[in-house]
CSV table of C-alpha atoms in Angstrom, one decimal:
chain,number,residue,atom,x,y,z
A,1,MET,CA,71.3,99.7,147.7
A,2,LEU,CA,70.0,97.5,145.0
A,3,ASN,CA,72.1,94.5,146.2
A,4,GLN,CA,70.8,95.1,149.7
A,5,TYR,CA,67.2,95.0,148.4
A,6,LYS,CA,67.9,91.8,146.5
A,7,SER,CA,69.4,90.1,149.6
A,8,VAL,CA,66.4,91.2,151.8
A,9,PHE,CA,63.6,90.3,149.4
A,10,LEU,CA,65.0,88.0,146.7
A,11,GLY,CA,67.4,85.8,148.7
A,12,ALA,CA,66.9,82.2,149.8
A,13,GLY,CA,67.3,82.8,153.5
A,14,LEU,CA,64.6,82.6,156.1
A,15,LYS,CA,64.2,86.4,156.4
A,16,ALA,CA,63.8,86.8,152.6
A,17,ARG,CA,61.3,84.0,152.4
A,18,ALA,CA,59.4,85.3,155.4
A,19,LEU,CA,59.2,88.8,153.9
A,20,ARG,CA,58.1,87.5,150.5
A,21,SER,CA,55.5,85.3,152.1
A,22,SER,CA,54.2,88.1,154.2
A,23,LEU,CA,54.0,90.4,151.2
A,24,TRP,CA,52.2,87.9,149.1
A,25,SER,CA,49.8,87.0,151.9
A,26,PHE,CA,49.1,90.7,152.4
A,27,LEU,CA,48.5,91.3,148.7
A,28,GLY,CA,46.4,88.1,148.4
A,29,PHE,CA,44.3,88.9,151.4
A,30,GLY,CA,43.8,92.5,150.2
A,31,GLY,CA,42.8,91.4,146.8
A,32,SER,CA,40.5,88.7,148.2
A,33,GLN,CA,38.8,91.2,150.5
A,34,ALA,CA,38.4,93.7,147.6
A,35,VAL,CA,36.7,91.1,145.5
A,36,ARG,CA,34.6,90.0,148.5
A,37,LEU,CA,33.5,93.6,149.2
A,38,ALA,CA,32.7,94.3,145.6
A,39,SER,CA,30.6,91.2,145.3
A,40,ASN,CA,28.9,92.0,148.6
A,41,LEU,CA,28.0,95.5,147.4
A,42,VAL,CA,26.5,94.1,144.2
A,43,LEU,CA,24.7,91.2,145.8
A,44,THR,CA,23.2,93.2,148.6
A,45,ARG,CA,21.4,95.3,146.0
A,46,LEU,CA,20.3,92.2,144.0
A,47,LEU,CA,19.3,90.0,146.9
A,48,PHE,CA,17.8,90.6,150.4
A,49,PRO,CA,19.1,90.6,154.0
A,50,GLU,CA,17.4,87.2,154.7
A,51,ALA,CA,19.5,85.6,151.9
A,52,PHE,CA,22.8,86.6,153.6
A,53,GLY,CA,21.5,85.5,157.0
A,54,LEU,CA,20.5,82.0,155.6
A,55,MET,CA,23.8,81.6,153.8
A,56,SER,CA,25.6,82.6,157.0
A,57,LEU,CA,24.0,79.7,158.8
A,58,ILE,CA,24.9,77.3,156.0
A,59,LEU,CA,28.5,78.5,156.0
A,60,VAL,CA,28.8,78.2,159.8
A,61,VAL,CA,27.6,74.6,159.6
A,62,LEU,CA,30.0,73.7,156.8
A,63,ILE,CA,32.9,75.4,158.6
A,64,GLY,CA,31.8,73.6,161.8
A,65,LEU,CA,31.8,70.2,160.1
A,66,SER,CA,35.2,70.9,158.6
A,67,MET,CA,36.8,72.1,161.9
A,68,PHE,CA,35.1,69.4,164.0
A,69,SER,CA,36.8,66.8,161.8
A,70,ASP,CA,40.2,68.5,161.4
A,71,ALA,CA,42.9,65.9,161.8
A,72,GLY,CA,45.6,68.6,161.9
A,73,ILE,CA,47.0,67.5,158.5
A,74,GLU,CA,48.3,70.9,157.5
A,75,PRO,CA,50.2,71.8,160.7
A,76,SER,CA,51.4,68.2,160.9
A,77,ILE,CA,53.0,68.4,157.4
A,78,GLN,CA,54.4,71.9,158.2
A,79,HIS,CA,56.0,70.6,161.4
A,80,SER,CA,57.1,67.1,160.5
A,81,LYS,CA,60.6,66.2,159.4
A,82,ARG,CA,58.9,63.9,156.9
A,83,GLY,CA,56.8,66.8,155.5
A,84,ASP,CA,58.4,66.4,152.0
A,85,GLU,CA,58.4,62.6,151.7
A,86,PRO,CA,55.9,61.1,149.2
A,87,ASP,CA,54.7,58.3,151.4
A,88,PHE,CA,53.9,60.7,154.2
A,89,LEU,CA,52.2,63.1,151.9
A,90,ASP,CA,50.1,60.4,150.2
A,91,THR,CA,48.9,59.0,153.5
A,92,ALA,CA,47.9,62.5,154.6
A,93,TRP,CA,46.1,63.1,151.3
A,94,SER,CA,44.2,59.8,151.6
A,95,MET,CA,43.1,60.8,155.1
A,96,GLN,CA,42.0,64.2,153.7
A,97,VAL,CA,40.0,62.7,150.8
A,98,THR,CA,38.2,60.2,153.1
A,99,ARG,CA,37.4,63.0,155.5
A,100,GLY,CA,35.9,65.1,152.6
A,101,VAL,CA,33.5,62.2,151.7
A,102,LEU,CA,32.4,61.8,155.3
A,103,LEU,CA,31.8,65.5,155.7
A,104,TRP,CA,29.5,65.7,152.6
A,105,LEU,CA,27.5,62.8,154.0
A,106,ALA,CA,27.3,64.5,157.4
A,107,SER,CA,26.0,67.7,155.8
A,108,GLY,CA,23.0,65.7,154.5
A,109,ILE,CA,22.4,63.9,157.8
A,110,LEU,CA,22.3,67.2,159.8
A,111,ALA,CA,20.3,69.2,157.3
A,112,TYR,CA,16.8,68.4,158.5
A,113,PRO,CA,17.4,68.5,162.3
A,114,LEU,CA,19.1,71.9,161.9
A,115,SER,CA,16.3,73.2,159.8
A,116,LEU,CA,14.0,72.4,162.7
A,117,PHE,CA,16.3,73.9,165.3
A,118,TYR,CA,16.6,77.3,163.5
A,119,ASN,CA,13.1,77.1,162.1
A,120,GLU,CA,14.4,77.6,158.6
A,121,PRO,CA,13.0,74.9,156.3
A,122,ALA,CA,15.3,75.8,153.4
A,123,LEU,CA,18.3,74.5,155.3
A,124,ALA,CA,16.9,70.9,154.8
A,125,TYR,CA,17.6,70.9,151.1
A,126,MET,CA,20.2,73.7,150.7
A,127,LEU,CA,22.8,72.3,153.2
A,128,PRO,CA,23.4,69.0,151.4
A,129,VAL,CA,24.0,70.8,148.1
A,130,ALA,CA,26.4,73.3,149.7
A,131,GLY,CA,28.2,70.3,151.3
A,132,VAL,CA,29.5,69.3,147.9
A,133,SER,CA,32.1,72.0,148.4
A,134,LEU,CA,33.6,70.0,151.4
A,135,PHE,CA,34.0,66.9,149.2
A,136,ILE,CA,35.8,69.0,146.6
A,137,GLN,CA,38.1,70.6,149.1
A,138,GLY,CA,39.1,67.1,150.3
A,139,LEU,CA,40.6,66.5,146.9
A,140,ASN,CA,43.1,69.4,147.0
A,141,PRO,CA,46.7,68.1,146.6
A,142,THR,CA,49.2,68.3,149.4
A,143,ARG,CA,51.3,70.5,147.2
A,144,VAL,CA,49.2,73.4,148.6
A,145,ILE,CA,50.6,72.6,152.1
A,146,THR,CA,54.2,71.9,151.1
A,147,ALA,CA,54.3,75.2,149.3
A,148,GLY,CA,53.3,76.9,152.5
A,149,ARG,CA,55.8,74.8,154.5
A,150,HIS,CA,58.7,76.3,152.4
A,151,LEU,CA,57.2,79.8,152.5
A,152,MET,CA,56.5,79.7,148.7
A,153,ILE,CA,53.3,81.7,148.9
A,154,GLY,CA,53.1,83.6,145.6
A,155,ARG,CA,51.5,81.0,143.5
A,156,LEU,CA,49.1,80.0,146.3
A,157,THR,CA,48.0,83.5,146.6
A,158,LEU,CA,47.3,83.7,142.9
A,159,ILE,CA,45.3,80.5,143.0
A,160,ASP,CA,43.2,81.6,145.9
A,161,PHE,CA,42.4,84.9,144.2
A,162,MET,CA,41.5,83.3,140.9
A,163,SER,CA,39.3,80.7,142.4
A,164,GLN,CA,37.5,83.3,144.6
A,165,THR,CA,37.0,85.6,141.6
A,166,ALA,CA,35.5,82.8,139.5
A,167,GLY,CA,33.0,82.0,142.2
A,168,VAL,CA,32.1,85.7,142.6
A,169,VAL,CA,31.6,86.2,138.8
A,170,LEU,CA,29.3,83.2,138.8
A,171,MET,CA,27.3,84.5,141.8
A,172,VAL,CA,26.8,87.9,140.3
A,173,ALA,CA,25.8,86.5,136.9
A,174,LEU,CA,23.2,84.2,138.5
A,175,ALA,CA,21.9,86.8,140.8
A,176,LEU,CA,21.1,89.1,137.9
A,177,ILE,CA,18.9,86.3,136.5
A,178,PHE,CA,17.4,84.4,139.5
A,179,LYS,CA,17.4,86.7,142.6
A,180,SER,CA,17.7,83.7,144.9
A,181,VAL,CA,19.9,82.6,147.8
A,182,TRP,CA,20.8,79.6,145.7
A,183,VAL,CA,23.3,81.8,143.8
A,184,LEU,CA,25.4,82.1,147.0
A,185,VAL,CA,25.5,78.3,147.3
A,186,ALA,CA,26.5,78.0,143.6
A,187,GLY,CA,29.3,80.5,144.1
A,188,ALA,CA,30.7,78.6,147.1
A,189,ILE,CA,30.8,75.3,145.1
A,190,ALA,CA,32.4,77.0,142.1
A,191,SER,CA,35.1,78.6,144.2
A,192,SER,CA,36.1,75.2,145.7
A,193,ALA,CA,36.0,73.5,142.2
A,194,MET,CA,38.2,76.1,140.6
A,195,LYS,CA,40.7,76.0,143.4
A,196,LEU,CA,41.1,72.3,142.9
A,197,VAL,CA,41.6,72.8,139.1
A,198,PHE,CA,44.1,75.5,139.6
A,199,CYS,CA,46.1,73.7,142.3
A,200,THR,CA,46.2,70.5,140.2
A,201,LEU,CA,47.4,72.4,137.1
A,202,LEU,CA,49.6,75.2,138.5
A,203,LEU,CA,51.4,73.8,141.5
A,204,GLU,CA,54.6,71.8,141.0
A,205,GLY,CA,55.6,68.9,143.3
A,206,HIS,CA,54.5,65.4,144.3
A,207,LYS,CA,51.4,64.1,142.6
A,208,ASN,CA,49.3,62.4,145.2
A,209,ARG,CA,47.9,58.8,145.1
A,210,PHE,CA,46.0,56.7,147.6
A,211,ARG,CA,48.4,55.2,150.1
A,212,TRP,CA,48.1,54.2,153.8
A,213,GLU,CA,51.5,53.9,155.5
A,214,ALA,CA,51.1,52.9,159.1
A,215,SER,CA,54.0,55.0,160.5
A,216,ALA,CA,52.9,58.1,158.7
A,217,PHE,CA,49.3,57.6,159.9
A,218,HIS,CA,50.6,57.2,163.4
A,219,GLU,CA,52.6,60.4,163.3
A,220,LEU,CA,49.7,62.4,161.7
A,221,PHE,CA,47.2,61.0,164.2
A,222,HIS,CA,49.5,61.5,167.2
A,223,PHE,CA,50.2,65.2,166.4
A,224,GLY,CA,46.7,65.8,165.0
A,225,LYS,CA,44.7,64.5,167.9
A,226,TRP,CA,45.5,67.7,169.9
A,227,ILE,CA,45.0,69.8,166.8
A,228,TYR,CA,41.6,68.2,166.4
A,229,LEU,CA,40.5,69.3,169.9
A,230,SER,CA,42.1,72.7,169.3
A,231,THR,CA,40.2,73.1,166.1
A,232,VAL,CA,36.9,72.1,167.6
A,233,THR,CA,37.3,74.7,170.3
A,234,GLY,CA,38.7,77.2,167.8
A,235,PHE,CA,35.5,76.9,165.8
A,236,PHE,CA,33.5,78.2,168.8
A,237,VAL,CA,36.0,81.0,169.3
A,238,ALA,CA,35.7,82.1,165.6
A,239,HIS,CA,32.1,81.2,164.7
A,240,GLY,CA,30.2,80.7,168.0
A,241,ASP,CA,28.7,84.2,167.6
A,242,ARG,CA,26.6,83.2,164.6
A,243,ILE,CA,25.6,79.9,166.0
A,244,ILE,CA,24.2,81.6,169.1
A,245,LEU,CA,22.8,84.7,167.3
A,246,GLY,CA,21.0,82.5,164.8
A,247,LYS,CA,18.7,81.4,167.7
A,248,PHE,CA,18.4,84.8,169.3
A,249,ILE,CA,17.9,87.3,166.5
A,250,SER,CA,15.9,87.3,163.2
A,251,ILE,CA,17.4,85.9,160.0
A,252,ASP,CA,17.4,89.3,158.4
A,253,MET,CA,19.2,90.9,161.4
A,254,LEU,CA,21.7,88.0,161.1
A,255,GLY,CA,22.4,89.1,157.5
A,256,ILE,CA,22.9,92.7,158.7
A,257,TYR,CA,25.2,91.4,161.4
A,258,ASN,CA,27.3,89.6,158.8
A,259,ILE,CA,27.8,92.9,156.9
A,260,GLY,CA,29.2,94.5,160.1
A,261,TYR,CA,31.3,91.4,160.8
A,262,LEU,CA,32.7,91.5,157.3
A,263,LEU,CA,33.9,95.1,157.7
A,264,ALA,CA,35.1,94.9,161.3
A,265,THR,CA,37.1,91.7,161.1
A,266,PHE,CA,39.2,92.7,158.0
A,267,PRO,CA,42.3,93.4,160.2
A,268,LEU,CA,41.9,90.2,162.2
A,269,PHE,CA,41.7,88.0,159.2
A,270,LEU,CA,44.5,90.0,157.5
A,271,GLY,CA,46.6,89.0,160.5
A,272,GLU,CA,45.4,85.4,160.1
A,273,ALA,CA,46.3,85.3,156.4
A,274,VAL,CA,49.8,86.7,156.9
A,275,LEU,CA,50.7,85.1,160.3
A,276,GLY,CA,49.0,81.8,159.6
A,277,ARG,CA,51.4,81.1,156.8
A,278,VAL,CA,54.5,82.7,158.2
A,279,LEU,CA,54.7,82.2,161.9
A,280,ILE,CA,55.0,78.4,162.2
A,281,PRO,CA,58.0,78.2,159.8
A,282,LEU,CA,59.5,81.3,161.4
A,283,TYR,CA,59.1,80.0,165.0
A,284,ARG,CA,60.4,76.6,163.8
A,285,GLU,CA,63.6,77.9,162.3
A,286,LYS,CA,64.2,80.8,164.8
A,287,PRO,CA,62.7,79.7,168.1
A,288,PRO,CA,62.7,82.5,170.7
A,289,SER,CA,63.9,80.1,173.3
A,290,ALA,CA,67.1,79.5,171.4
A,291,SER,CA,68.6,83.0,171.9
A,292,ARG,CA,67.9,86.6,173.0
A,293,GLU,CA,68.7,87.6,169.4
A,294,ASN,CA,65.8,85.5,168.1
A,295,PHE,CA,63.4,86.9,170.8
A,296,LEU,CA,64.3,90.5,169.8
A,297,LYS,CA,63.9,89.9,166.1
A,298,LEU,CA,60.4,88.4,166.9
A,299,ARG,CA,59.6,91.5,169.0
A,300,LYS,CA,60.3,93.8,166.1
A,301,MET,CA,58.0,91.6,163.9
A,302,ARG,CA,55.3,91.6,166.6
A,303,ILE,CA,55.4,95.3,167.1
A,304,LEU,CA,55.1,96.0,163.4
A,305,VAL,CA,52.3,93.5,162.9
A,306,THR,CA,50.3,94.5,166.0
A,307,GLY,CA,50.7,98.2,165.3
A,308,SER,CA,49.5,97.9,161.7
A,309,LEU,CA,46.5,95.7,162.5
A,310,LEU,CA,45.4,97.7,165.6
A,311,THR,CA,45.5,100.9,163.6
A,312,LEU,CA,43.2,99.4,161.0
A,313,THR,CA,40.9,98.1,163.7
A,314,LEU,CA,40.6,101.5,165.4
A,315,LEU,CA,39.9,103.3,162.1
A,316,MET,CA,37.1,100.9,161.5
A,317,ALA,CA,35.8,101.3,165.0
A,318,ALA,CA,35.7,105.0,164.6
A,319,PHE,CA,34.3,105.4,161.1
A,320,ALA,CA,32.2,102.2,160.5
A,321,SER,CA,28.9,104.1,160.4
A,322,PRO,CA,29.8,106.6,157.6
A,323,ILE,CA,31.4,103.7,155.7
A,324,VAL,CA,28.3,101.6,155.9
A,325,SER,CA,26.1,104.6,154.9
A,326,PHE,CA,28.3,105.3,151.9
A,327,LEU,CA,28.6,101.7,150.7
A,328,TYR,CA,25.1,100.1,151.5
A,329,ASP,CA,21.5,101.1,151.2
A,330,PRO,CA,19.4,102.0,154.3
A,331,ARG,CA,18.3,98.4,154.9
A,332,TYR,CA,21.8,97.7,156.3
A,333,ALA,CA,22.3,100.9,158.4
A,334,ALA,CA,22.5,99.0,161.7
A,335,ALA,CA,25.7,97.3,160.4
A,336,GLY,CA,27.6,100.5,161.2
A,337,GLY,CA,27.1,100.3,165.0
A,338,ILE,CA,27.6,96.6,164.9
A,339,ALA,CA,30.9,97.0,163.1
A,340,THR,CA,32.1,99.5,165.7
A,341,LEU,CA,31.3,97.1,168.6
A,342,ILE,CA,32.9,94.1,166.8
A,343,SER,CA,36.0,96.1,166.1
A,344,VAL,CA,36.5,97.0,169.8
A,345,ALA,CA,35.5,93.4,170.9
A,346,ILE,CA,38.3,91.8,168.8
A,347,MET,CA,41.1,94.2,169.9
A,348,PRO,CA,42.4,91.7,172.5
A,349,GLN,CA,42.6,89.0,169.8
A,350,ILE,CA,44.5,91.5,167.5
A,351,ILE,CA,47.0,92.4,170.1
A,352,LEU,CA,47.8,88.8,171.1
A,353,LYS,CA,47.6,87.3,167.6
A,354,THR,CA,51.4,86.6,167.3
A,355,TYR,CA,51.7,84.2,170.3
A,356,ASP,CA,49.7,81.0,169.8
A,357,ARG,CA,51.6,79.5,166.8
A,358,VAL,CA,54.8,79.2,168.9
A,359,ALA,CA,53.4,76.0,170.5
A,360,LEU,CA,52.6,74.4,167.2
A,361,ALA,CA,56.0,75.3,165.8
A,362,SER,CA,57.6,73.5,168.7
A,363,GLY,CA,55.4,70.4,168.4
A,364,ASP,CA,53.5,71.3,171.6
A,365,SER,CA,50.0,70.8,170.3
A,366,ARG,CA,48.8,69.7,173.7
A,367,SER,CA,49.5,73.1,175.3
A,368,PHE,CA,47.9,74.8,172.3
A,369,CYS,CA,44.8,72.7,172.7
A,370,ILE,CA,44.5,73.6,176.4
A,371,TYR,CA,44.7,77.3,175.6
A,372,MET,CA,42.1,76.9,172.8
A,373,VAL,CA,39.7,75.1,175.2
A,374,ILE,CA,40.0,77.9,177.7
A,375,SER,CA,39.4,80.5,175.0
A,376,SER,CA,36.3,78.6,173.7
A,377,VAL,CA,34.7,78.3,177.1
A,378,ALA,CA,35.3,82.0,177.9
A,379,GLN,CA,34.1,83.1,174.5
A,380,ILE,CA,30.9,81.1,174.5
A,381,SER,CA,30.0,81.8,178.1
A,382,CYS,CA,30.5,85.5,177.9
A,383,PHE,CA,28.8,85.8,174.6
A,384,LEU,CA,25.8,83.7,175.7
A,385,ILE,CA,25.4,85.5,179.0
A,386,GLY,CA,25.6,88.9,177.2
A,387,VAL,CA,23.0,88.1,174.5
A,388,SER,CA,20.6,86.5,177.0
A,389,MET,CA,20.6,89.5,179.3
A,390,PHE,CA,21.2,92.5,177.0
A,391,GLY,CA,20.7,91.4,173.4
A,392,LEU,CA,23.2,91.9,170.6
A,393,VAL,CA,25.1,94.7,172.2
A,394,GLY,CA,25.5,92.7,175.4
A,395,ALA,CA,26.8,89.8,173.4
A,396,LEU,CA,29.6,91.9,171.8
A,397,VAL,CA,30.5,93.4,175.2
A,398,GLY,CA,30.8,89.8,176.4
A,399,GLN,CA,33.1,89.0,173.5
A,400,PHE,CA,35.5,91.8,174.6
A,401,ILE,CA,35.5,90.6,178.2
A,402,ALA,CA,36.3,87.1,177.1
A,403,GLY,CA,39.3,88.4,175.1
A,404,LEU,CA,40.7,89.9,178.3
A,405,ALA,CA,39.8,86.9,180.5
A,406,VAL,CA,42.0,84.5,178.5
A,407,TYR,CA,45.1,86.6,178.7
A,408,PRO,CA,46.6,84.6,181.7
A,409,ALA,CA,46.2,81.4,179.7
A,410,LEU,CA,48.0,82.9,176.7
A,411,VAL,CA,50.8,84.1,179.0
A,412,TRP,CA,51.2,80.6,180.3
A,413,LEU,CA,51.4,79.2,176.8
A,414,ALA,CA,53.9,81.9,175.6
A,415,ARG,CA,56.2,81.5,178.7
A,416,ARG,CA,56.4,77.8,178.1
A,417,HIS,CA,58.3,78.6,174.9
A,418,GLN,CA,60.0,81.9,176.1
A,419,ALA,CA,58.0,84.0,173.7
A,420,TRP,CA,56.0,86.2,176.1
A,421,ASP,CA,56.7,89.9,175.6
A,422,PRO,CA,55.0,91.9,178.4
A,423,LEU,CA,56.3,95.2,177.1
A,424,HIS,CA,54.5,94.7,173.8
A,425,ASP,CA,51.3,93.7,175.6
A,426,ALA,CA,51.3,96.6,178.0
A,427,ILE,CA,51.9,99.3,175.3
A,428,PHE,CA,49.3,98.0,172.8
A,429,GLY,CA,46.8,96.8,175.5
A,430,LEU,CA,46.5,100.1,177.3
A,431,SER,CA,46.4,102.2,174.2
A,432,GLY,CA,44.0,99.9,172.5
A,433,ILE,CA,41.5,99.9,175.3
A,434,ALA,CA,41.6,103.7,175.7
A,435,LEU,CA,41.2,104.4,172.0
A,436,GLY,CA,38.6,101.7,171.6
A,437,LEU,CA,36.4,103.2,174.4
A,438,ALA,CA,36.8,106.6,172.7
A,439,ALA,CA,35.5,105.1,169.4
A,440,VAL,CA,32.5,103.6,171.2
A,441,TRP,CA,31.7,107.0,172.8
A,442,TYR,CA,32.1,108.7,169.4
A,443,ASN,CA,29.6,106.3,167.8
A,444,ILE,CA,27.2,105.9,170.8
A,445,ASP,CA,24.1,107.0,168.7
A,446,ALA,CA,24.7,104.3,166.1
A,447,ILE,CA,25.2,101.7,168.8
A,448,ALA,CA,22.1,102.7,170.6
A,449,ALA,CA,20.1,102.3,167.3
A,450,ILE,CA,21.0,98.6,167.1
A,451,GLY,CA,18.3,97.7,169.5
């Protein structure tokens, strides 16, 4: 029994590495969310809803800048046969550093126009300061990516946790003294800085230097051009809600929305944390198109992951209101109904989360890009129509409809690589919709109170 355990979890094979990586990712994400929730509970009592709304806009802009300039360096290194060669890694790192400098400059250029668009003068001087974190992130060594390439996730998880904790400790300490939204900006910069320090000191492997090899740049650019377009559209899928809501609802309501979003999306981002690091190497080494055996093994993984994440999502949908009442003061009560609706709205994404990486693992970044464009158009259109006609509740109903509307596009993507599993989709899709509607009915009073 002990030897079997060692072979499953401690071996050097793909299965052992995938299981270890999944476990580390799960533990890391759980720890990260625990720290994030604890800091959120403390900071919501020391600060005010408007501070979280303003910081939400800042983070969306920074994430948008980062995603709009994503050259696909990480998936390129994970996919490429040259992913461990020094010249290739140094060229990738040089591109990354240059991008970080440009992003910092862009945050300063956009600050004033965005402050006028959202009618928030503080954005004009806070955004360029917060943009320092983008410059720091650009300096991270490629050892972070190569560790993920080989499913060596343990030390990465520890680094992420330590850097996040350092930022949280600083935020809480400053909030006790200053009671200002600036403490949130300082925490974001501190987390980025500490991650750079920990990655430099604790990760083994190639030490980067500036280099520009033409063939490496060509490969990175060729693969990354489709990743760039995918990431741009992916930004709207993941963060378009706050871009739109920042214009339609008050800044304090946006802060309350963020509380509900934090709680409801825990399972979705847990899936991202685990699958984002595991699926590309798994699909690359055991493609479902190679054999029926590979497909059936992936089905087992898919059922386990979807069942676990969907269960967590349904629990949050059902019990969000009492959870919010227990954790937060009455100023944030509306976050309960919001969390219920978001939980139901993201169920289609939860169920289909295991498909999209198969294209990237096969080097088919073009098909992945097409799917992301379709998802982005559907998401933004449905969300915008919903909020325009029926307010916040209508926006979240629109998000759910968009998740269903893109299913044919995902089937097309999955079938190109023989990864589509209609049995999985039917079982979890029908059960998820039925139980999600039951959770909405159970919390109808809390939803009606959103306004």
